[in-house]
Tab-separated table of C-alpha atoms in Angstrom:
chain	number	residue	atom	x	y	z
A	10	UNK	CA	44.502	153.291	165.238
A	11	UNK	CA	44.015	153.514	161.582
A	12	UNK	CA	44.111	157.240	160.006
A	13	UNK	CA	41.092	158.228	157.866
A	14	UNK	CA	41.522	160.593	154.917
A	15	UNK	CA	38.531	161.967	153.274
A	16	UNK	CA	37.155	165.221	151.703
A	17	UNK	CA	33.622	166.254	151.779
A	18	UNK	CA	31.440	168.113	149.412
A	19	UNK	CA	27.826	169.972	149.001
A	20	UNK	CA	25.809	168.220	146.430
A	21	UNK	CA	23.824	169.860	143.502
A	22	UNK	CA	20.613	167.541	143.659
A	23	UNK	CA	19.224	168.566	140.323
A	24	UNK	CA	22.339	166.595	139.157
A	25	UNK	CA	22.203	163.542	141.114
A	26	UNK	CA	21.724	160.426	139.351
A	27	UNK	CA	18.803	158.081	140.683
A	28	UNK	CA	19.740	156.942	143.941
A	29	UNK	CA	19.280	153.261	144.913
A	30	UNK	CA	19.789	150.964	147.761
A	31	UNK	CA	20.169	153.680	150.572
A	32	UNK	CA	21.033	152.472	154.094
A	33	UNK	CA	19.183	154.359	156.887
A	34	UNK	CA	21.514	155.764	159.518
A	35	UNK	CA	20.707	156.748	163.122
A	36	UNK	CA	23.783	158.596	164.786
A	37	UNK	CA	24.272	160.002	167.963
A	38	UNK	CA	27.419	161.359	170.230
A	39	UNK	CA	28.125	160.131	173.692
A	40	UNK	CA	31.588	162.170	173.983
A	41	UNK	CA	32.999	165.241	172.179
A	42	UNK	CA	36.526	164.863	172.988
A	43	UNK	CA	37.267	161.956	171.989
A	44	UNK	CA	34.312	161.623	169.739
A	45	UNK	CA	32.290	158.648	170.677
A	46	UNK	CA	29.558	157.897	168.611
A	47	UNK	CA	27.087	155.014	167.764
A	48	UNK	CA	25.558	154.528	164.414
A	49	UNK	CA	22.388	152.281	164.291
A	50	UNK	CA	21.844	150.588	160.840
A	51	UNK	CA	19.025	147.549	160.077
A	52	UNK	CA	15.583	146.927	160.207
A	53	UNK	CA	15.264	147.097	163.844
A	54	UNK	CA	12.910	143.713	163.275
A	55	UNK	CA	12.889	141.525	166.388
A	56	UNK	CA	13.875	138.634	163.895
A	57	UNK	CA	16.712	140.375	162.386
A	58	UNK	CA	17.794	143.349	164.785
A	59	UNK	CA	19.856	146.089	164.190
A	60	UNK	CA	23.455	146.502	163.897
A	61	UNK	CA	25.230	149.236	166.077
A	62	UNK	CA	28.521	150.643	165.316
A	63	UNK	CA	30.606	152.221	168.162
A	64	UNK	CA	33.401	154.688	166.906
A	65	UNK	CA	36.050	156.495	168.855
A	66	UNK	CA	37.317	159.463	166.688
A	67	UNK	CA	40.058	161.909	167.299
A	68	UNK	CA	40.258	165.036	164.968
A	69	UNK	CA	44.200	165.378	163.688
A	70	UNK	CA	44.003	168.135	161.057
A	71	UNK	CA	41.528	169.077	158.208
A	72	UNK	CA	40.642	166.001	156.631
A	73	UNK	CA	42.645	163.457	159.205
A	74	UNK	CA	41.093	161.669	161.815
A	75	UNK	CA	41.998	158.558	164.074
A	76	UNK	CA	39.374	156.092	164.131
A	77	UNK	CA	38.424	153.019	165.987
A	78	UNK	CA	35.088	151.113	165.242
A	79	UNK	CA	33.546	148.004	166.605
A	80	UNK	CA	30.193	146.635	166.053
A	81	UNK	CA	27.403	144.499	167.497
A	82	UNK	CA	24.639	142.590	165.153
A	83	UNK	CA	21.288	141.584	166.241
A	84	UNK	CA	20.705	144.504	168.842
A	85	UNK	CA	16.966	144.773	169.884
A	86	UNK	CA	14.449	147.763	169.487
A	87	UNK	CA	14.739	148.127	173.416
A	88	UNK	CA	18.352	148.137	173.350
A	89	UNK	CA	18.324	150.822	170.316
A	90	UNK	CA	16.088	152.858	172.706
A	91	UNK	CA	18.559	152.690	175.797
A	92	UNK	CA	21.469	153.580	173.558
A	93	UNK	CA	19.790	156.597	172.010
A	94	UNK	CA	19.086	158.026	175.763
A	95	UNK	CA	23.157	158.023	176.171
A	96	UNK	CA	23.042	160.642	173.465
A	97	UNK	CA	24.414	164.348	174.091
A	98	UNK	CA	21.881	165.727	171.791
A	99	UNK	CA	19.060	164.057	169.764
A	100	UNK	CA	20.458	161.705	167.115
A	101	UNK	CA	21.238	162.523	163.341
A	102	UNK	CA	19.123	160.910	161.126
A	103	UNK	CA	20.073	160.402	157.271
A	104	UNK	CA	20.219	157.745	154.285
A	105	UNK	CA	23.539	156.962	152.942
A	106	UNK	CA	23.847	156.076	149.188
A	107	UNK	CA	27.180	154.938	147.564
A	108	UNK	CA	28.218	155.650	143.956
A	109	UNK	CA	31.422	154.521	142.116
A	110	UNK	CA	32.971	157.363	140.202
A	111	UNK	CA	36.463	156.988	138.630
A	112	UNK	CA	37.779	154.284	140.708
A	113	UNK	CA	36.410	155.889	144.122
A	114	UNK	CA	33.336	155.115	146.115
A	115	UNK	CA	31.485	158.481	147.070
A	116	UNK	CA	28.973	158.365	149.982
A	117	UNK	CA	26.022	160.762	149.633
A	118	UNK	CA	24.293	161.528	152.703
A	119	UNK	CA	20.704	162.955	152.287
A	120	UNK	CA	19.916	164.359	155.488
A	121	UNK	CA	16.170	164.058	157.357
A	122	UNK	CA	14.550	165.517	160.106
A	123	UNK	CA	16.143	168.732	161.330
A	124	UNK	CA	18.568	168.629	158.978
A	125	UNK	CA	16.231	167.851	155.802
A	126	UNK	CA	17.351	169.986	152.981
A	127	UNK	CA	21.113	169.072	153.357
A	128	UNK	CA	22.951	166.466	151.015
A	129	UNK	CA	26.578	166.075	151.225
A	130	UNK	CA	29.064	163.613	149.894
A	131	UNK	CA	32.506	162.478	151.076
A	132	UNK	CA	34.902	160.103	149.501
A	133	UNK	CA	37.905	158.606	151.315
A	134	UNK	CA	41.568	159.400	149.599
A	135	UNK	CA	44.936	158.099	149.487
A	136	UNK	CA	46.039	161.354	150.474
A	137	UNK	CA	44.529	164.999	150.880
A	138	UNK	CA	46.084	166.432	147.678
A	139	UNK	CA	44.914	163.474	145.794
A	140	UNK	CA	43.749	164.746	142.440
A	141	UNK	CA	39.937	164.017	142.251
A	142	UNK	CA	37.852	163.651	139.297
A	143	UNK	CA	34.660	165.177	140.793
A	144	UNK	CA	31.224	163.895	139.593
A	145	UNK	CA	28.940	166.078	137.859
A	146	UNK	CA	26.687	166.371	140.962
A	147	UNK	CA	29.329	167.616	143.194
A	148	UNK	CA	29.345	171.469	143.954
A	149	UNK	CA	32.686	172.248	142.478
A	150	UNK	CA	32.658	175.359	144.761
A	151	UNK	CA	31.245	173.497	147.807
A	152	UNK	CA	34.018	171.666	149.406
A	153	UNK	CA	33.283	171.381	152.932
A	154	UNK	CA	36.290	169.459	154.315
A	155	UNK	CA	37.350	171.691	156.795
A	156	UNK	CA	33.921	173.419	157.596
A	157	UNK	CA	33.034	171.779	160.778
A	158	UNK	CA	29.388	173.295	160.583
A	159	UNK	CA	29.005	170.148	158.289
A	160	UNK	CA	30.251	167.771	160.918
A	161	UNK	CA	27.819	165.117	161.810
A	162	UNK	CA	28.377	166.179	165.680
A	163	UNK	CA	27.500	169.747	164.770
A	164	UNK	CA	24.711	168.934	162.607
A	165	UNK	CA	23.191	167.372	166.002
A	166	UNK	CA	24.274	170.328	168.117
A	167	UNK	CA	23.028	172.907	165.432
A	168	UNK	CA	20.665	171.374	163.024
A	169	UNK	CA	20.697	172.788	159.528
A	170	UNK	CA	17.221	173.850	159.884
A	171	UNK	CA	18.280	176.536	162.403
A	172	UNK	CA	20.918	178.226	159.901
A	173	UNK	CA	18.280	180.510	158.443
A	174	UNK	CA	17.825	178.618	155.045
A	175	UNK	CA	14.645	178.737	153.286
């Protein structure tokens, strides 16, 4: 299985560029260890359908995971509803934007629903100690790579709104 190396940060919303062409994601978890999750994207319209990606992930160490994914296109709204009933907790909803900066694609996640108000970004790196030129909108004191509270599975179990933030 491929190894994924990524670093994750909090975002300074007041410094974000105009975000366009976001992709709405609905993500739920069917197993904790290994993590088995589904991610739903697409319009859900009967003519086009949605795309579902099932991922199996195993945490190795901070910032490192084994990952195996497979996808299915043209999933019907009925199949989407059935799939969501398999989630251990209510699925997470977010919009993902991709921004190119200094040769890397940064994924900015703007959370919705019970995680509204949270904005994070992550970047895949060749090594965890690879030097990064952080964009201006990254909170330089807000690296959350090793903070499991910000992992998507934890945000389904204990949403951001329950952390006591205003």
